[in-house]
Backbone as a chain_set.jsonl record, in Angstrom:
{"seq": "MRHRGFTLIELMVAVAVLAILLSIGVPALGSMIDAQRLDNEAHRLMRSVQFTRNEAVRRNRHVLMQPVNGSWTNGWVVFLDDDRNGQHDPDDPLLRVEGPAGAVIHANGSLTGYVRYNSQGESELLNGGFLSGTFSLCPRQPGVEARQLVINRVGRVRMQRAEPAAGNCPE", "coords": {"N": [[-129.076, -28.412, 96.923], [-127.51, -25.963, 94.779], [-125.312, -26.049, 92.231], [-122.884, -23.849, 91.215], [-121.609, -22.457, 88.148], [-120.132, -23.465, 84.91], [-121.555, -25.075, 81.988], [-120.155, -27.788, 79.957], [-120.967, -27.243, 77.22], [-121.392, -24.465, 77.394], [-118.996, -23.664, 77.602], [-117.394, -24.559, 75.442], [-119.004, -23.004, 73.363], [-118.049, -20.418, 74.304], [-115.238, -20.622, 73.729], [-115.293, -21.077, 71.046], [-116.524, -18.725, 69.786], [-114.469, -16.714, 70.735], [-112.259, -17.848, 69.297], [-113.159, -17.295, 66.613], [-113.399, -14.432, 66.709], [-110.412, -13.911, 67.345], [-109.092, -14.609, 64.957], [-110.186, -12.99, 62.993], [-109.169, -10.449, 63.991], [-106.489, -10.677, 64.691], [-105.022, -10.667, 62.058], [-105.61, -8.236, 60.966], [-104.268, -6.518, 63.169], [-101.531, -6.827, 62.62], [-101.446, -5.631, 60.378], [-102.208, -3.109, 61.219], [-99.991, -2.548, 62.835], [-97.773, -2.943, 60.913], [-98.363, -0.647, 59.305], [-98.197, 1.448, 61.101], [-95.483, 1.317, 61.901], [-94.141, 1.768, 59.604], [-94.84, 4.613, 59.186], [-93.65, 5.648, 61.32], [-90.947, 5.239, 60.527], [-91.03, 6.943, 58.031], [-91.469, 9.306, 59.349], [-89.328, 9.802, 60.565], [-87.002, 9.588, 58.784], [-88.082, 11.672, 57.478], [-87.635, 13.941, 59.338], [-84.874, 13.684, 59.418], [-83.959, 14.62, 56.895], [-85.136, 17.353, 56.981], [-83.734, 18.335, 58.963], [-80.967, 18.266, 57.849], [-81.418, 20.063, 55.604], [-81.88, 22.476, 57.314], [-79.843, 22.945, 58.88], [-77.648, 23.407, 56.675], [-78.526, 25.704, 55.983], [-78.064, 27.449, 58.578], [-75.707, 27.095, 58.818], [-74.569, 28.19, 56.703], [-73.348, 26.49, 54.968], [-72.414, 23.806, 52.502], [-74.147, 20.828, 53.337], [-74.474, 17.312, 53.825], [-76.502, 14.356, 53.345], [-76.145, 10.988, 53.696], [-76.344, 7.686, 52.528], [-75.861, 4.466, 54.369], [-73.199, 2.361, 53.721], [-74.157, 2.438, 51.296], [-77.021, 1.939, 51.284], [-80.1, 3.16, 51.99], [-81.66, 1.898, 53.898], [-80.001, 0.662, 55.86], [-79.628, 2.729, 57.545], [-78.195, 6.112, 57.808], [-76.119, 9.162, 57.434], [-75.299, 12.43, 58.388], [-73.404, 15.057, 57.325], [-70.88, 17.852, 57.268], [-70.074, 18.915, 53.969], [-67.472, 20.077, 53.164], [-65.356, 19.928, 51.216], [-67.073, 19.617, 48.98], [-67.145, 16.993, 47.842], [-69.158, 15.123, 48.02], [-68.715, 12.559, 49.414], [-68.447, 11.219, 52.517], [-65.743, 12.24, 54.349], [-62.794, 11.475, 56.346], [-62.394, 13.907, 57.775], [-64.465, 15.742, 57.633], [-66.968, 17.182, 59.486], [-69.193, 15.12, 61.288], [-72.886, 15.419, 61.823], [-75.313, 14.232, 62.339], [-75.885, 10.896, 63.244], [-77.957, 8.204, 62.14], [-79.41, 4.939, 62.695], [-80.028, 1.75, 61.525], [-82.961, 1.379, 59.613], [-86.417, 0.513, 60.21], [-87.803, -0.506, 57.997], [-87.709, -1.284, 54.67], [-86.067, 0.538, 52.563], [-86.177, 2.786, 49.613], [-84.582, 4.146, 46.857], [-84.854, 7.172, 44.329], [-83.304, 7.825, 41.431], [-80.904, 10.321, 41.806], [-81.111, 10.619, 44.401], [-80.664, 7.992, 45.298], [-77.879, 7.787, 45.876], [-77.232, 10.305, 47.862], [-78.682, 12.804, 49.363], [-78.353, 16.384, 49.454], [-77.739, 19.795, 50.314], [-77.501, 23.16, 49.679], [-76.345, 26.18, 51.005], [-78.534, 28.197, 50.655], [-80.639, 26.434, 51.104], [-81.579, 24.806, 49.283], [-82.131, 21.811, 47.44], [-79.501, 19.976, 45.656], [-77.48, 18.849, 43.332], [-74.156, 17.142, 43.111], [-72.816, 18.562, 40.624], [-74.187, 21.16, 40.792], [-76.776, 21.658, 39.772], [-80.523, 21.29, 40.134], [-81.989, 18.946, 42.462], [-84.021, 16.321, 42.828], [-86.335, 14.139, 43.96], [-87.617, 10.491, 45.04], [-88.156, 8.903, 48.065], [-89.171, 5.772, 48.916], [-90.844, 3.862, 51.102], [-91.261, 0.69, 52.196], [-93.962, -1.574, 52.963], [-94.183, -4.712, 55.108], [-96.305, -6.194, 55.21], [-98.995, -7.293, 53.499], [-101.351, -5.58, 51.589], [-101.137, -2.956, 53.033], [-100.717, 0.215, 52.801], [-97.575, 1.827, 50.93], [-95.04, 4.33, 51.967], [-94.103, 7.618, 50.686], [-91.708, 9.73, 50.59], [-91.27, 12.965, 49.059], [-89.075, 14.784, 47.491], [-89.206, 18.249, 46.139], [-88.286, 20.376, 43.584], [-87.126, 22.728, 44.894], [-86.339, 21.893, 47.469], [-87.831, 21.03, 49.495], [-89.537, 18.833, 51.454], [-92.285, 16.339, 51.336], [-94.901, 14.145, 52.712], [-96.192, 11.027, 51.51], [-98.902, 8.603, 50.664], [-98.704, 5.579, 48.777], [-99.407, 2.933, 46.63], [-97.806, -0.046, 47.072], [-96.681, -0.973, 44.681], [-96.416, 1.19, 42.932], [-94.837, 2.571, 44.67], [-92.365, 1.518, 44.216], [-91.53, -0.988, 45.438], [-90.396, -4.035, 46.143], [-92.398, -7.026, 45.069]], "CA": [[-127.899, -27.67, 96.636], [-127.257, -25.879, 93.726], [-123.952, -26.087, 91.774], [-122.528, -22.769, 90.255], [-120.641, -23.023, 87.063], [-120.439, -23.314, 83.287], [-121.622, -26.223, 81.714], [-119.297, -28.044, 79.011], [-121.357, -26.634, 75.958], [-121.445, -22.867, 77.104], [-117.616, -23.357, 77.568], [-116.995, -24.747, 74.121], [-119.416, -21.934, 72.674], [-117.201, -19.176, 74.499], [-113.949, -20.911, 73.022], [-115.479, -21.068, 69.381], [-116.625, -17.286, 69.663], [-113.339, -16.224, 70.998], [-111.545, -18.005, 68.19], [-113.579, -16.463, 65.593], [-112.789, -12.876, 67.126], [-109.139, -13.369, 67.277], [-109.042, -15.033, 63.732], [-110.564, -11.607, 62.298], [-108.44, -9.399, 64.783], [-105.094, -10.738, 64.697], [-104.369, -10.187, 60.857], [-105.777, -6.602, 61.137], [-103.206, -5.859, 64.104], [-100.326, -7.144, 62.041], [-101.224, -4.587, 59.356], [-102.117, -1.986, 61.552], [-98.842, -2.332, 63.172], [-96.716, -2.551, 59.939], [-98.857, 0.701, 59.057], [-97.263, 2.363, 62.454], [-94.196, 1.315, 61.717], [-93.762, 2.748, 58.208], [-95.234, 5.95, 59.465], [-92.722, 6.177, 62.404], [-89.591, 5.31, 59.96], [-90.944, 8.062, 57.294], [-91.067, 10.713, 59.865], [-87.578, 9.588, 61.035], [-86.144, 10.237, 57.846], [-88.241, 13.136, 56.862], [-86.769, 14.832, 60.002], [-83.341, 13.97, 59.195], [-83.867, 15.425, 55.725], [-85.287, 18.577, 57.481], [-82.61, 18.615, 59.927], [-79.88, 18.504, 56.922], [-81.87, 21.352, 55.138], [-81.825, 23.741, 58.245], [-78.227, 23.056, 59.183], [-77.109, 24.072, 55.867], [-79.066, 27.546, 55.974], [-77.95, 27.898, 59.752], [-74.21, 26.858, 59.139], [-74.205, 28.937, 55.351], [-72.511, 25.636, 53.948], [-73.263, 22.666, 51.95], [-74.476, 19.81, 54.366], [-75.122, 16.3, 52.798], [-76.922, 13.321, 54.002], [-75.799, 9.691, 52.754], [-76.869, 6.349, 53.387], [-74.761, 3.851, 55.188], [-73.276, 1.124, 53.02], [-74.693, 2.498, 49.903], [-78.432, 1.582, 51.271], [-80.719, 4.12, 53.243], [-82.241, 0.715, 54.839], [-78.855, 0.587, 56.703], [-79.444, 4.146, 57.952], [-77.625, 7.288, 57.187], [-75.505, 9.921, 58.146], [-75.491, 13.97, 58.013], [-72.377, 15.812, 57.641], [-70.727, 18.842, 56.419], [-69.27, 18.534, 52.888], [-66.857, 21.205, 52.981], [-64.67, 19.707, 49.986], [-67.864, 19.316, 48.102], [-67.14, 15.792, 47.011], [-70.122, 13.982, 48.047], [-68.347, 11.55, 50.146], [-68.153, 11.381, 54.105], [-64.274, 11.999, 54.253], [-62.515, 11.757, 58.007], [-62.104, 15.298, 58.566], [-65.762, 16.108, 57.437], [-67.668, 16.983, 60.632], [-70.871, 14.4, 61.44], [-73.927, 16.339, 62.613], [-76.093, 13.066, 62.725], [-76.039, 9.565, 62.51], [-79.045, 7.255, 62.154], [-79.185, 3.505, 62.715], [-80.648, 1.123, 60.757], [-84.267, 1.856, 59.099], [-87.623, -0.443, 60.391], [-88.607, -0.82, 57.157], [-87.03, -1.326, 53.604], [-86.195, 2.057, 51.929], [-85.809, 2.541, 48.345], [-84.878, 5.944, 46.566], [-84.817, 7.129, 43.061], [-82.399, 8.955, 40.756], [-79.525, 10.709, 42.68], [-81.43, 10.265, 46.111], [-79.959, 6.818, 45.915], [-76.624, 8.121, 46.774], [-77.132, 11.318, 48.554], [-79.432, 14.538, 49.743], [-77.33, 17.668, 49.649], [-78.35, 21.3, 50.419], [-76.662, 24.284, 49.879], [-76.613, 27.44, 52.007], [-79.787, 28.599, 50.653], [-81.602, 25.658, 51.634], [-81.937, 24.306, 48.003], [-81.447, 20.497, 47.104], [-78.854, 20.254, 44.916], [-76.563, 17.587, 42.883], [-72.856, 17.632, 43.027], [-72.679, 19.668, 39.743], [-74.751, 22.209, 41.266], [-77.916, 21.401, 39.401], [-81.347, 20.806, 41.332], [-81.883, 17.702, 43.155], [-85.173, 15.933, 43.5], [-86.774, 12.462, 43.795], [-88.87, 10.081, 45.921], [-87.734, 7.824, 48.892], [-90.081, 4.791, 48.743], [-90.609, 2.821, 52.139], [-92.057, -0.505, 51.888], [-94.291, -2.506, 53.709], [-94.122, -5.79, 55.09], [-97.589, -6.796, 55.251], [-99.81, -7.149, 52.03], [-102.244, -4.53, 51.94], [-100.445, -1.764, 53.841], [-99.968, 1.534, 51.675], [-96.206, 2.326, 51.095], [-95.062, 5.78, 52.53], [-93.429, 7.937, 49.988], [-91.011, 11.107, 50.714], [-90.995, 13.512, 47.657], [-88.317, 16.111, 47.691], [-89.254, 19.016, 45.196], [-87.123, 20.958, 43.119], [-86.355, 23.563, 45.867], [-85.669, 21.088, 48.272], [-88.6, 20.93, 50.423], [-90.123, 17.496, 51.438], [-93.469, 16.158, 51.94], [-94.819, 12.307, 52.774], [-97.768, 10.917, 51.014], [-99.185, 7.461, 50.723], [-98.822, 5.096, 47.653], [-99.675, 1.58, 46.406], [-96.167, -0.514, 46.814], [-95.856, -1.099, 43.286], [-95.949, 2.374, 42.718], [-93.758, 2.899, 45.689], [-91.03, 0.852, 44.063], [-91.344, -1.878, 46.178], [-90.566, -5.579, 45.525], [-93.669, -7.547, 45.342]], "C": [[-127.706, -27.443, 95.162], [-125.853, -25.546, 93.303], [-123.95, -24.482, 90.874], [-121.37, -23.03, 89.312], [-121.007, -22.853, 85.514], [-120.744, -24.664, 82.831], [-120.635, -26.285, 80.12], [-119.681, -27.277, 77.368], [-121.301, -25.137, 76.112], [-119.72, -22.598, 77.12], [-117.164, -23.416, 76.115], [-117.605, -23.736, 73.081], [-118.522, -20.837, 73.126], [-115.896, -19.236, 73.599], [-114.075, -20.521, 71.543], [-115.597, -19.451, 69.191], [-115.277, -16.536, 69.825], [-112.108, -16.554, 69.665], [-111.721, -17.407, 67.073], [-112.94, -14.942, 65.79], [-111.425, -12.897, 66.928], [-108.722, -13.955, 65.922], [-109.241, -13.613, 62.936], [-109.767, -10.67, 63.143], [-107.05, -9.611, 64.552], [-104.485, -10.286, 63.371], [-104.614, -8.685, 60.754], [-104.624, -5.872, 62.092], [-102.154, -5.963, 63.473], [-100.267, -5.949, 61.202], [-101.276, -3.222, 59.774], [-100.611, -1.343, 62.46], [-97.649, -2.138, 62.17], [-97.039, -1.117, 59.664], [-97.778, 1.88, 59.968], [-96.105, 2.515, 62.277], [-93.385, 2.206, 60.436], [-93.846, 4.291, 58.405], [-94.175, 6.661, 60.388], [-91.526, 5.997, 61.53], [-89.748, 6.598, 58.952], [-90.738, 9.353, 57.825], [-89.574, 11.043, 60.265], [-86.957, 10.246, 60.05], [-86.751, 11.377, 57.257], [-87.578, 14.363, 57.912], [-85.473, 14.915, 59.784], [-83.261, 14.759, 57.91], [-84.08, 16.885, 55.881], [-84.326, 19.161, 58.166], [-81.459, 19.243, 58.678], [-80.186, 19.881, 56.372], [-81.492, 22.564, 55.844], [-80.447, 23.667, 58.675], [-77.533, 23.772, 58.117], [-77.576, 25.368, 55.531], [-78.433, 27.928, 57.292], [-76.683, 28.222, 59.622], [-73.839, 27.754, 57.642], [-73.293, 27.724, 54.533], [-73.12, 24.367, 53.216], [-73.513, 21.363, 52.993], [-75.032, 18.655, 53.256], [-75.699, 15.095, 53.749], [-76.744, 12.019, 52.971], [-75.93, 8.822, 53.463], [-75.711, 5.514, 53.696], [-74.562, 2.433, 54.157], [-73.929, 1.293, 51.872], [-76.343, 2.273, 50.011], [-78.791, 2.526, 52.526], [-81.512, 3.171, 54.168], [-81.16, 0.708, 56.241], [-78.722, 2.051, 57.561], [-78.704, 5.069, 57.321], [-76.811, 8.139, 58.072], [-75.611, 11.556, 57.81], [-74.094, 14.591, 58.29], [-72.07, 17.086, 56.995], [-69.937, 18.408, 55.609], [-68.364, 19.68, 52.513], [-65.836, 21.192, 51.746], [-65.609, 19.475, 48.76], [-67.645, 17.946, 46.935], [-68.165, 14.663, 46.89], [-69.919, 12.809, 48.828], [-68.074, 12.037, 51.732], [-66.404, 11.053, 54.32], [-63.873, 12.164, 56.088], [-62.7, 13.165, 58.65], [-63.439, 16.177, 58.049], [-66.671, 15.933, 58.751], [-69.04, 16.16, 60.625], [-71.586, 15.283, 62.223], [-74.832, 15.202, 63.018], [-75.892, 11.779, 62.391], [-77.288, 8.526, 62.749], [-78.844, 5.952, 61.857], [-80.218, 3.095, 61.778], [-82.385, 1.097, 60.727], [-85.157, 0.163, 59.784], [-88.179, -1.05, 59.411], [-87.305, -0.8, 56.052], [-87.257, 0.178, 52.748], [-85.494, 2.237, 50.537], [-85.632, 4.26, 47.806], [-84.441, 5.697, 44.833], [-83.982, 8.174, 42.593], [-81.014, 8.977, 41.583], [-79.793, 10.525, 44.15], [-80.678, 8.769, 46.459], [-78.567, 6.893, 46.404], [-76.335, 9.073, 47.838], [-78.405, 12.197, 48.689], [-78.437, 15.481, 50.197], [-78.135, 18.836, 49.316], [-77.303, 22.272, 50.159], [-77.15, 25.464, 51.037], [-77.905, 28.254, 51.836], [-81.124, 27.603, 50.724], [-82.273, 24.831, 50.341], [-81.324, 22.925, 47.941], [-80.76, 20.714, 45.715], [-77.8, 18.969, 44.511], [-75.143, 18.434, 43.116], [-72.137, 18.752, 42.084], [-73.309, 20.871, 39.812], [-76.293, 22.345, 40.712], [-79.109, 21.065, 40.227], [-81.522, 19.194, 41.538], [-83.216, 17.358, 43.842], [-85.397, 14.344, 43.328], [-87.359, 12.279, 44.97], [-88.13, 9.044, 46.505], [-89.186, 6.944, 48.926], [-89.879, 3.883, 50.22], [-91.737, 1.939, 52.233], [-92.726, -1.347, 52.833], [-94.207, -3.868, 53.779], [-95.113, -6.87, 55.0], [-98.375, -6.588, 53.858], [-100.971, -6.295, 52.368], [-102.123, -3.396, 52.459], [-99.988, -0.961, 52.519], [-98.7, 1.464, 52.115], [-96.182, 3.858, 51.327], [-94.247, 6.321, 51.277], [-92.837, 9.662, 50.668], [-90.609, 11.655, 49.234], [-90.204, 14.56, 48.217], [-88.35, 16.683, 46.231], [-88.165, 19.498, 44.765], [-86.239, 22.221, 43.848], [-85.806, 23.012, 47.247], [-86.737, 20.766, 49.217], [-89.268, 19.35, 50.171], [-91.25, 17.212, 52.184], [-93.687, 14.634, 51.992], [-96.318, 12.3, 51.862], [-97.555, 9.359, 50.854], [-99.206, 6.757, 49.352], [-99.096, 3.485, 47.574], [-98.074, 0.959, 46.152], [-95.71, -0.793, 45.633], [-95.441, -0.025, 42.781], [-94.905, 3.072, 43.349], [-92.365, 2.182, 45.506], [-90.857, -0.158, 44.835], [-91.243, -3.16, 45.703], [-91.716, -6.202, 45.779], [-93.092, -8.788, 46.151]], "O": [[-127.707, -28.372, 94.354], [-125.214, -24.768, 94.011], [-124.823, -24.104, 90.093], [-120.369, -23.681, 89.61], [-121.966, -22.235, 85.051], [-120.068, -25.524, 83.394], [-120.416, -25.335, 79.368], [-118.837, -26.875, 76.568], [-121.172, -24.474, 75.083], [-119.221, -21.542, 76.731], [-116.611, -22.444, 75.6], [-116.98, -23.521, 72.042], [-118.139, -20.17, 72.165], [-115.491, -18.301, 72.908], [-113.258, -19.846, 70.917], [-114.773, -18.909, 68.454], [-115.02, -15.699, 68.959], [-111.308, -15.735, 69.212], [-110.768, -16.961, 66.433], [-112.095, -14.453, 65.041], [-111.003, -11.919, 66.311], [-107.547, -13.62, 65.773], [-108.298, -13.224, 62.246], [-109.876, -9.625, 62.501], [-106.398, -8.632, 64.187], [-103.49, -9.565, 63.434], [-103.667, -7.971, 60.425], [-104.147, -4.782, 61.777], [-101.471, -4.964, 63.7], [-99.254, -5.249, 61.201], [-100.734, -2.29, 59.179], [-100.276, -0.176, 62.662], [-96.707, -1.386, 62.418], [-96.112, -0.312, 59.754], [-96.973, 2.74, 59.61], [-95.538, 3.599, 62.412], [-92.422, 2.973, 60.417], [-93.064, 5.084, 57.881], [-93.86, 7.849, 60.323], [-90.76, 6.905, 61.854], [-88.781, 7.358, 58.913], [-90.154, 10.29, 57.281], [-88.916, 12.083, 60.28], [-86.402, 11.327, 60.244], [-86.058, 12.098, 56.54], [-87.127, 15.433, 57.502], [-84.861, 15.977, 59.895], [-82.396, 15.634, 57.895], [-83.456, 17.681, 55.179], [-84.044, 20.353, 58.043], [-81.162, 20.435, 58.6], [-79.402, 20.808, 56.58], [-80.934, 23.52, 55.306], [-79.96, 24.791, 58.799], [-76.822, 24.72, 58.451], [-76.927, 26.075, 54.761], [-78.131, 29.117, 57.181], [-76.256, 29.287, 60.066], [-72.635, 27.979, 57.523], [-72.61, 28.039, 53.558], [-74.285, 24.023, 53.417], [-72.403, 21.054, 53.427], [-75.712, 18.851, 52.249], [-75.263, 14.993, 54.895], [-77.087, 11.996, 51.789], [-75.772, 8.815, 54.684], [-74.603, 5.86, 53.285], [-75.464, 1.646, 53.872], [-74.341, 0.266, 51.331], [-77.0, 2.396, 48.977], [-78.189, 2.683, 53.588], [-82.011, 3.651, 55.186], [-81.542, 0.745, 57.411], [-77.683, 2.334, 58.159], [-78.515, 4.846, 56.125], [-76.765, 7.94, 59.286], [-76.134, 11.788, 56.719], [-73.677, 14.622, 59.448], [-72.888, 17.506, 56.177], [-69.064, 17.622, 55.977], [-68.601, 20.225, 51.435], [-65.473, 22.266, 51.265], [-65.131, 19.185, 47.664], [-67.871, 17.889, 45.726], [-68.186, 13.696, 46.129], [-70.861, 12.027, 48.961], [-67.551, 13.113, 52.024], [-65.908, 9.931, 54.421], [-64.536, 12.82, 56.892], [-63.075, 13.422, 59.794], [-63.316, 17.4, 58.116], [-67.079, 14.826, 59.101], [-69.959, 16.593, 59.93], [-71.084, 15.874, 63.179], [-75.144, 15.238, 64.208], [-75.715, 11.508, 61.203], [-77.355, 8.107, 63.904], [-78.173, 5.664, 60.866], [-81.09, 3.828, 61.31], [-83.017, 0.817, 61.746], [-84.645, -0.957, 59.804], [-88.95, -1.991, 59.596], [-86.174, -0.429, 56.364], [-88.313, 0.722, 52.424], [-84.335, 1.857, 50.37], [-86.264, 5.249, 48.177], [-83.98, 4.716, 44.249], [-83.885, 9.258, 43.168], [-80.283, 8.042, 41.908], [-78.912, 10.319, 44.985], [-80.23, 8.451, 47.561], [-78.144, 6.121, 47.264], [-75.428, 8.874, 48.646], [-79.175, 12.064, 47.738], [-77.778, 15.334, 51.227], [-78.949, 18.951, 48.4], [-76.16, 22.004, 50.532], [-78.173, 25.467, 51.721], [-78.329, 28.931, 52.773], [-82.29, 27.911, 50.474], [-83.375, 24.291, 50.439], [-80.161, 22.765, 48.311], [-81.232, 21.411, 44.817], [-77.391, 18.207, 45.387], [-74.935, 19.64, 43.247], [-71.271, 19.556, 42.429], [-73.051, 21.703, 38.942], [-77.003, 23.182, 41.27], [-78.77, 20.442, 41.233], [-81.146, 18.375, 40.7], [-83.591, 17.783, 44.935], [-84.713, 13.559, 42.671], [-87.65, 13.14, 45.801], [-87.484, 8.278, 45.79], [-90.249, 7.565, 48.959], [-88.825, 3.275, 50.406], [-92.913, 2.29, 52.33], [-91.968, -1.917, 53.618], [-94.148, -4.459, 52.701], [-94.912, -8.066, 54.79], [-98.194, -5.539, 53.241], [-101.489, -6.385, 53.481], [-103.113, -2.67, 52.369], [-99.25, -1.284, 51.588], [-98.42, 1.162, 53.275], [-97.111, 4.579, 50.964], [-93.619, 5.421, 50.719], [-93.591, 10.529, 51.109], [-89.888, 11.068, 48.427], [-90.525, 15.172, 49.235], [-87.837, 16.101, 45.274], [-87.092, 19.236, 45.309], [-85.108, 22.603, 43.545], [-84.995, 23.598, 47.965], [-86.286, 19.908, 49.976], [-89.458, 18.81, 49.081], [-91.412, 17.591, 53.344], [-92.882, 13.873, 51.456], [-97.163, 13.169, 51.643], [-96.444, 8.829, 50.879], [-99.85, 7.441, 48.557], [-98.948, 2.851, 48.62], [-97.308, 1.365, 45.277], [-94.503, -0.884, 45.411], [-94.348, 0.041, 42.217], [-94.204, 3.943, 42.833], [-91.451, 2.197, 46.33], [-89.649, -0.32, 45.005], [-92.019, -3.475, 44.801], [-92.181, -5.923, 46.884], [-93.859, -9.617, 46.64]]}, "num_chains": 1, "name": "protein.A"}
């Protein structure tokens, strides 16, 4: 009579091979998930900036995008800035509200407080000067590139990858 099955040695070899494969694959999976999370958040932020610009042109009015509680990581609101004070007042109509980000977002220069577009689709400061700068989305895992959204002098936004230190991300 012949018994079918695995010997103890065969099972131990299979478990060892499985453990080796998992130890290689799990860290790579974490980095891949973090990179995808950064891409999703960068695209969400980029869509909101483009929405703000499009609404300013469409409505022929100033439209402003502002972080919630002073931090872009907490989310942001897009509203008509009719009184041009750079603040969301109760009588300013809300156009979009975005919830907290799935990544830490830093901004440089005037972008720390707002993104504002005029009726020609140009980004501008409250005093009328041009507004440009960079949003940096920071990775959670080491070895993952940061994402940056760069708003240029005329208000166009583009996305790029950068080293976390260059992306103004805390170590």
